C-alpha cells in the first residue's frame, strides 16, 4: 500500500474514532444531579453583558446580518440597538421587565407599553418573554423543571448528554465536559426552541459562549448572535434602560397584545338628560 492510499485508509478508519475527551478538574462525572447543578451554577454566574455583536436573522419575512449594540442585566433589563451596513441606526429596544419602548428610525416612531412577549418580539422575529431573552443573551439555557434526570457520555461527540424529563416533555442538553456549560439544548414534547452555544471564551475567570444560536422551527426562524467586544459582570449603566422616546418622535401606546391604543384621555361620559 502506497503512502497516499495508507493516509486515506487511516483517515476513513479514524473518522469513526471517539474524540479524546478533556474533563474538568473533577474528572469524569457520572451523577446526573451533579452535572445538572454544575450547569446551573456555571450559567448563572453571568449577570450583566455590554458590548457589540453581529446579529444574523433567517426567517420567511427577512434574512441578513446587521450590527448590534446590546446591554442586558438580569433579570429582565434590555437595551438593544441595530445598525445597517453603513452604521446607521435601524431600531432600538429598551425594557425594564414591566414596560418596553421600541424606536423605529425609518418612521421616527416610538412604541411603548407592557413588556409582554408580543411587544418584545417587535424587535426580533421570535415571541419570547423579556426575562427569557435576557437569559439567552447571557449564555444561559432556560431549563424545564425536571421530575427526573438521566446522564450519558457521548464519546463520539465528546459531550455529556443530560436529559431532563417532565411529563411528556424532554430537554436534551449537550454539556461541555470541561467547562460544564451547555453547548446545545433541544426541547421536545412541548412548544419550544433549540439553542446552541459555541466559541467559548474566558473573561475574568468566566467561561462564556462567543456565539449564541436560537432556532424556532415552528416559526421557521433562526437567530445567531456573534459577540465581538463585550464586558461581563461590569457595573450596569442604568441610564441605558430608561424608557425615554427620542426628541420629536411620534409616540404610540400599545397594549399587551401590541394593539395600538387611543391617544389622549378617555372621553367623559355625556351629562344626563334634563328630567332624567
Coordinates of N, CA, C and O in Angstrom, one line a residue, residues 144-150 163-167 169-171:
X144 N -36.3 23.3 31.8 CA -37.6 22.9 32.3 C -37.5 22.3 33.7 O -36.4 21.7 34.0
X145 N -38.4 22.5 34.6 CA -38.3 21.9 35.9 C -38.4 20.4 35.9 O -39.4 19.8 35.6
X146 N -37.3 19.7 36.1 CA -37.3 18.3 35.9 C -37.9 17.5 37.0 O -37.8 17.8 38.2
X147 N -38.6 16.4 36.6 CA -39.1 15.4 37.5 C -38.0 14.3 37.7 O -38.0 13.7 38.8
X148 N -37.3 14.1 36.7 CA -36.1 13.2 36.8 C -35.1 13.5 35.7 O -35.4 14.3 34.8
X149 N -33.9 13.0 35.9 CA -32.8 13.4 35.0 C -32.0 12.1 34.7 O -31.9 11.2 35.5
X150 N -31.5 12.0 33.5 CA -30.6 10.9 33.1 C -29.3 11.5 32.5 O -29.3 12.6 31.9
X163 N -30.4 14.6 30.1 CA -31.8 14.7 29.6 C -32.7 15.0 30.8 O -32.6 14.3 31.8
X164 N -33.5 16.1 30.7 CA -34.4 16.4 31.8 C -35.8 16.0 31.3 O -36.2 16.2 30.2
X165 N -36.5 15.3 32.2 CA -37.8 14.8 31.9 C -38.9 15.4 32.8 O -38.7 15.5 34.0
X166 N -40.0 15.8 32.2 CA -41.1 16.3 32.9 C -42.4 16.0 32.1 O -42.7 16.6 31.1
X167 N -43.1 15.0 32.6 CA -44.3 14.5 31.9 C -43.9 14.1 30.5 O -43.0 13.3 30.3
X169 N -42.7 16.1 28.3 CA -41.7 17.0 27.8 C -40.3 16.5 28.2 O -40.1 15.9 29.2
X170 N -39.3 16.6 27.2 CA -37.9 16.3 27.5 C -37.1 17.5 27.0 O -37.4 18.2 26.0
X171 N -36.0 17.7 27.7 CA -35.0 18.7 27.3 C -33.6 18.0 27.3 O -33.1 17.6 28.3

